[in-house]
Coordinates of N, CA and C in Angstrom, one line a residue:
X1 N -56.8 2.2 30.8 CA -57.2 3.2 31.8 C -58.7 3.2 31.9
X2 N -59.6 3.0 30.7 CA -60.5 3.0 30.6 C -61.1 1.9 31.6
X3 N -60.4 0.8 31.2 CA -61.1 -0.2 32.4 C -60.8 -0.2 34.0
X4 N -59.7 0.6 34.2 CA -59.9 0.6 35.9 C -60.9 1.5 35.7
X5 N -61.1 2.8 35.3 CA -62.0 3.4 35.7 C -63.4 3.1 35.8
X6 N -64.2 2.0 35.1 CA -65.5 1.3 34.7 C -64.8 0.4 35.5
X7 N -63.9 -0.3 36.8 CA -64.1 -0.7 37.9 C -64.1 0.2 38.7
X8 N -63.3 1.1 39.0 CA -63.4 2.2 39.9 C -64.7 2.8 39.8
X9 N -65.6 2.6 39.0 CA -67.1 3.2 38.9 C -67.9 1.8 39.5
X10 N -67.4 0.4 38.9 CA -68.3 -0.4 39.4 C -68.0 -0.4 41.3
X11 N -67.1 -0.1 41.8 CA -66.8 -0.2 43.2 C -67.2 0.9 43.9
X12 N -67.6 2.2 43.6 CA -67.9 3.4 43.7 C -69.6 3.1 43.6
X13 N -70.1 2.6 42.4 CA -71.6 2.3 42.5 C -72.0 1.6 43.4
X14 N -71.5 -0.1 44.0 CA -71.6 -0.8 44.9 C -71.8 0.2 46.2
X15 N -70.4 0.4 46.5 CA -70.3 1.2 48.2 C -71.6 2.2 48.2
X16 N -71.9 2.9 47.0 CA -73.0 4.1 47.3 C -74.4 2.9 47.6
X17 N -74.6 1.9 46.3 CA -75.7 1.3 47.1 C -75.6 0.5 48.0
X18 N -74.6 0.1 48.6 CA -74.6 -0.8 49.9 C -74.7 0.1 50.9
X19 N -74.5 2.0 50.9 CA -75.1 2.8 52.0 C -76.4 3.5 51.8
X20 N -76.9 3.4 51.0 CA -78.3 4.3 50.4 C -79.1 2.7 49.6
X21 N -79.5 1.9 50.4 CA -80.2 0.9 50.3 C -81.6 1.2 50.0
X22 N -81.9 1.8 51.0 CA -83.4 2.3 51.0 C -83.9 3.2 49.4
X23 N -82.6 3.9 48.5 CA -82.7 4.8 47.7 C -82.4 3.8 46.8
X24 N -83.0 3.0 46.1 CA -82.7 2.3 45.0 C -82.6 2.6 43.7
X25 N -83.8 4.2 44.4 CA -83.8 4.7 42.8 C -82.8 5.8 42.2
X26 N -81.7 5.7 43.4 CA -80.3 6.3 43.6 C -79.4 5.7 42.0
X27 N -79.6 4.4 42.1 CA -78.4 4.0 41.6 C -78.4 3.7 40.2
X28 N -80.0 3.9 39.2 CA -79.7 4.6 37.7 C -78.9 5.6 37.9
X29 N -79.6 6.8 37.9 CA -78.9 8.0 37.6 C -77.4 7.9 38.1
X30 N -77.0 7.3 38.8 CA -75.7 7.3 39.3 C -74.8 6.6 38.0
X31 N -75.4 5.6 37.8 CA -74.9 4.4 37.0 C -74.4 5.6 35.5
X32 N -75.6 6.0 35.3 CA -75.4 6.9 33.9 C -74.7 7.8 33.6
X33 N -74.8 8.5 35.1 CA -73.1 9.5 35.5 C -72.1 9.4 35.1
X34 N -71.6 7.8 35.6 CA -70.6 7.2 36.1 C -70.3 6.9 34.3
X35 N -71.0 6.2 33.6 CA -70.9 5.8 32.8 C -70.5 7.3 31.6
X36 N -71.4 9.1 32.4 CA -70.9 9.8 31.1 C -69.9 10.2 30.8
X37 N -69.1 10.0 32.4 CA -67.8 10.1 32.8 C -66.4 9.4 32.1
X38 N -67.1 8.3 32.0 CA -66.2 7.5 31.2 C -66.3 7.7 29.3
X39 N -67.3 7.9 29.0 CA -67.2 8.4 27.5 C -66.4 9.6 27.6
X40 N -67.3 10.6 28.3 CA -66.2 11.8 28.2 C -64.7 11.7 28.4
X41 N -64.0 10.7 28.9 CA -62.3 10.2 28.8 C -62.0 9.8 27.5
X42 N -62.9 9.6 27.0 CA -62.9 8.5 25.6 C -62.7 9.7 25.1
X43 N -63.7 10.7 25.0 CA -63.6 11.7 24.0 C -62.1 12.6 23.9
X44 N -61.8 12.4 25.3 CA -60.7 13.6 25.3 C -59.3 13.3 24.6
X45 N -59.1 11.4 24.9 CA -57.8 10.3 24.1 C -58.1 10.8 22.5
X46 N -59.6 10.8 22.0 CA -59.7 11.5 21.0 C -59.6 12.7 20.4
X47 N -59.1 13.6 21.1 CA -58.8 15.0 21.0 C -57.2 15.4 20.9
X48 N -56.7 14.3 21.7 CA -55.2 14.1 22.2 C -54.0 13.9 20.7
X49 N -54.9 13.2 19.6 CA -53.8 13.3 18.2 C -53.9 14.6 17.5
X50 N -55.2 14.7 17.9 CA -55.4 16.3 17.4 C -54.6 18.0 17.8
X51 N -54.6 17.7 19.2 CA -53.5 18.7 20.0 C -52.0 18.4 19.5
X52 N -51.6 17.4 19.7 CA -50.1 16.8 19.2 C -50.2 17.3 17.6
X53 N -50.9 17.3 16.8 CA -50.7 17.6 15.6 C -50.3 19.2 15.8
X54 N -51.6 20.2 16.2 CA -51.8 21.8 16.4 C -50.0 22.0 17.2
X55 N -49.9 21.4 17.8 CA -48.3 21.7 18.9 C -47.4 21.4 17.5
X56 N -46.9 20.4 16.9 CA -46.2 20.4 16.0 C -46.5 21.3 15.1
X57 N -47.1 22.0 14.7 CA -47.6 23.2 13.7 C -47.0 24.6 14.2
X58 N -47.2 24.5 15.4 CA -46.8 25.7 16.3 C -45.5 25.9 16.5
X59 N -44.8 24.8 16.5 CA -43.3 24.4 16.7 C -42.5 25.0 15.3
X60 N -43.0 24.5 14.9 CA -42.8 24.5 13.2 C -42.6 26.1 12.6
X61 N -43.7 26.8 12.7 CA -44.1 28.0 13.1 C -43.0 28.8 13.7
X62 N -42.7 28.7 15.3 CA -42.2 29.5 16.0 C -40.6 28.9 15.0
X63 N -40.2 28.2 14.8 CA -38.8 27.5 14.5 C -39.0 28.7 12.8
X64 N -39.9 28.8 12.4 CA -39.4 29.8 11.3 C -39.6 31.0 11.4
X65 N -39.8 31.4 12.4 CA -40.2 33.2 12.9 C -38.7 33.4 13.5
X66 N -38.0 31.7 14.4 CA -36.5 32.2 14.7 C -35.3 32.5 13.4
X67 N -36.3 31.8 12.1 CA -34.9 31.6 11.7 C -35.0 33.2 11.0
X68 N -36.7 33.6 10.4 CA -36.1 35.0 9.6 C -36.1 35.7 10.8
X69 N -36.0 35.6 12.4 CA -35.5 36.3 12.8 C -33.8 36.6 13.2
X70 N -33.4 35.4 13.2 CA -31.9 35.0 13.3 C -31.3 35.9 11.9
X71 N -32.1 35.8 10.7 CA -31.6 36.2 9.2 C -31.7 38.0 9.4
X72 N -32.5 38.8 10.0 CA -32.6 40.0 10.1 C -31.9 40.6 10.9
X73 N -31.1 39.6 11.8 CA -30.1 40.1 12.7 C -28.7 40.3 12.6
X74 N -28.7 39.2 11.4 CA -27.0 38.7 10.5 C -27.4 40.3 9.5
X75 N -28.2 40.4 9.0 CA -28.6 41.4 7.7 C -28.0 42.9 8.3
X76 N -28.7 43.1 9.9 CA -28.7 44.3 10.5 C -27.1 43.8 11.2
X77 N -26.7 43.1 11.6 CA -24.6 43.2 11.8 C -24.3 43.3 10.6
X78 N -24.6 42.7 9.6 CA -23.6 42.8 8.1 C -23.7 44.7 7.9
X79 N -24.8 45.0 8.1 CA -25.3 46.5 7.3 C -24.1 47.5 8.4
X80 N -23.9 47.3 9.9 CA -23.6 47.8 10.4 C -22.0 47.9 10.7
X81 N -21.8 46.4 10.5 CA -19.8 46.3 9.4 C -19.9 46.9 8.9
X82 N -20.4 47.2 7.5 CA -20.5 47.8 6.5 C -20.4 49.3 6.8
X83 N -21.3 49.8 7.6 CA -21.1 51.2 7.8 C -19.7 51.6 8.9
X84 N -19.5 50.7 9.6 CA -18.0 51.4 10.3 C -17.0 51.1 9.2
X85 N -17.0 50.3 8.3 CA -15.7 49.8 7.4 C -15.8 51.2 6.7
X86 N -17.3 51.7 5.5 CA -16.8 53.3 5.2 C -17.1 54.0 6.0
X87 N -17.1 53.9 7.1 CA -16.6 55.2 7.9 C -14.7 55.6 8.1
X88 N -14.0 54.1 8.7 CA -12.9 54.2 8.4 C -12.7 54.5 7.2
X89 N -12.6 54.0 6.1 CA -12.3 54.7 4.7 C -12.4 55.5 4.4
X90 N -13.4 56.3 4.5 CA -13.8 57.9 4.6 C -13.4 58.8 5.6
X91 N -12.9 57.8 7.0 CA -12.0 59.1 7.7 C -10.8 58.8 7.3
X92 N -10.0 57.8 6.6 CA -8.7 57.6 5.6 C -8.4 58.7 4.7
X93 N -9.1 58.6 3.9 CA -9.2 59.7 2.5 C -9.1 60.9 3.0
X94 N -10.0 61.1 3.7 CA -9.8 62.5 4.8 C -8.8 62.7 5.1
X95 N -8.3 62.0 6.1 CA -6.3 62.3 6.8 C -5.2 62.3 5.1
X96 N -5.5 61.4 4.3 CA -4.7 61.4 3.3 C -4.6 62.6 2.7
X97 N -6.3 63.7 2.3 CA -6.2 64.9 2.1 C -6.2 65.8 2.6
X98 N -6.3 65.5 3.7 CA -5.5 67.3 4.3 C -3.5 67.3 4.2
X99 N -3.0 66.1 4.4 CA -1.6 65.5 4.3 C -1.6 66.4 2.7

């Protein structure tokens, strides 16, 4: 990718000085542009293992926030069986003693 782009710059630099002839002193600073443009691509493929790593961390992360969330939801249905089961038992005993 790098290299079409350092053609796409060399064809880009041509066309500008084949129309600004007269401006020769056009086509450093162009050239240097053209060229920070292309490091700055470089830098970013360099940034790119780094993101992929921070994404997998975050995955990782969210995947354990579901699970003790999944776990505090099983805890809060168990607790909540639990309270209708003695409720029926305790309205059992009840009917049994007034009988």
């Amino acid at each position: 990718m790098g290299i079409l782009n350092s053609i796409d710059s060399e064809v880009i630099l041509n066309k500008l000085a084949a129309t600004t002839r007269d401006l020769t002193k056009l086509q450093q600073p162009l050239q240097s542009s053209l060229l920070a443009l292309g490091t700055h691509q470089w830098l970013l493929s360099n940034i790119l293992p780094n993101w992929e790593k921070v994404n997998v961390k975050d995955h990782k992360l969210i995947i354990d926030a579901l699970n003790a969330t999944q776990n505090n939801v099983s805890l809060a249905l168990s607790c909540i069986q639990a309270q209708l089961w003695m409720q029926s038992v305790a309205a059992s005993i009840i009917r049994e003693g007034e009988e």
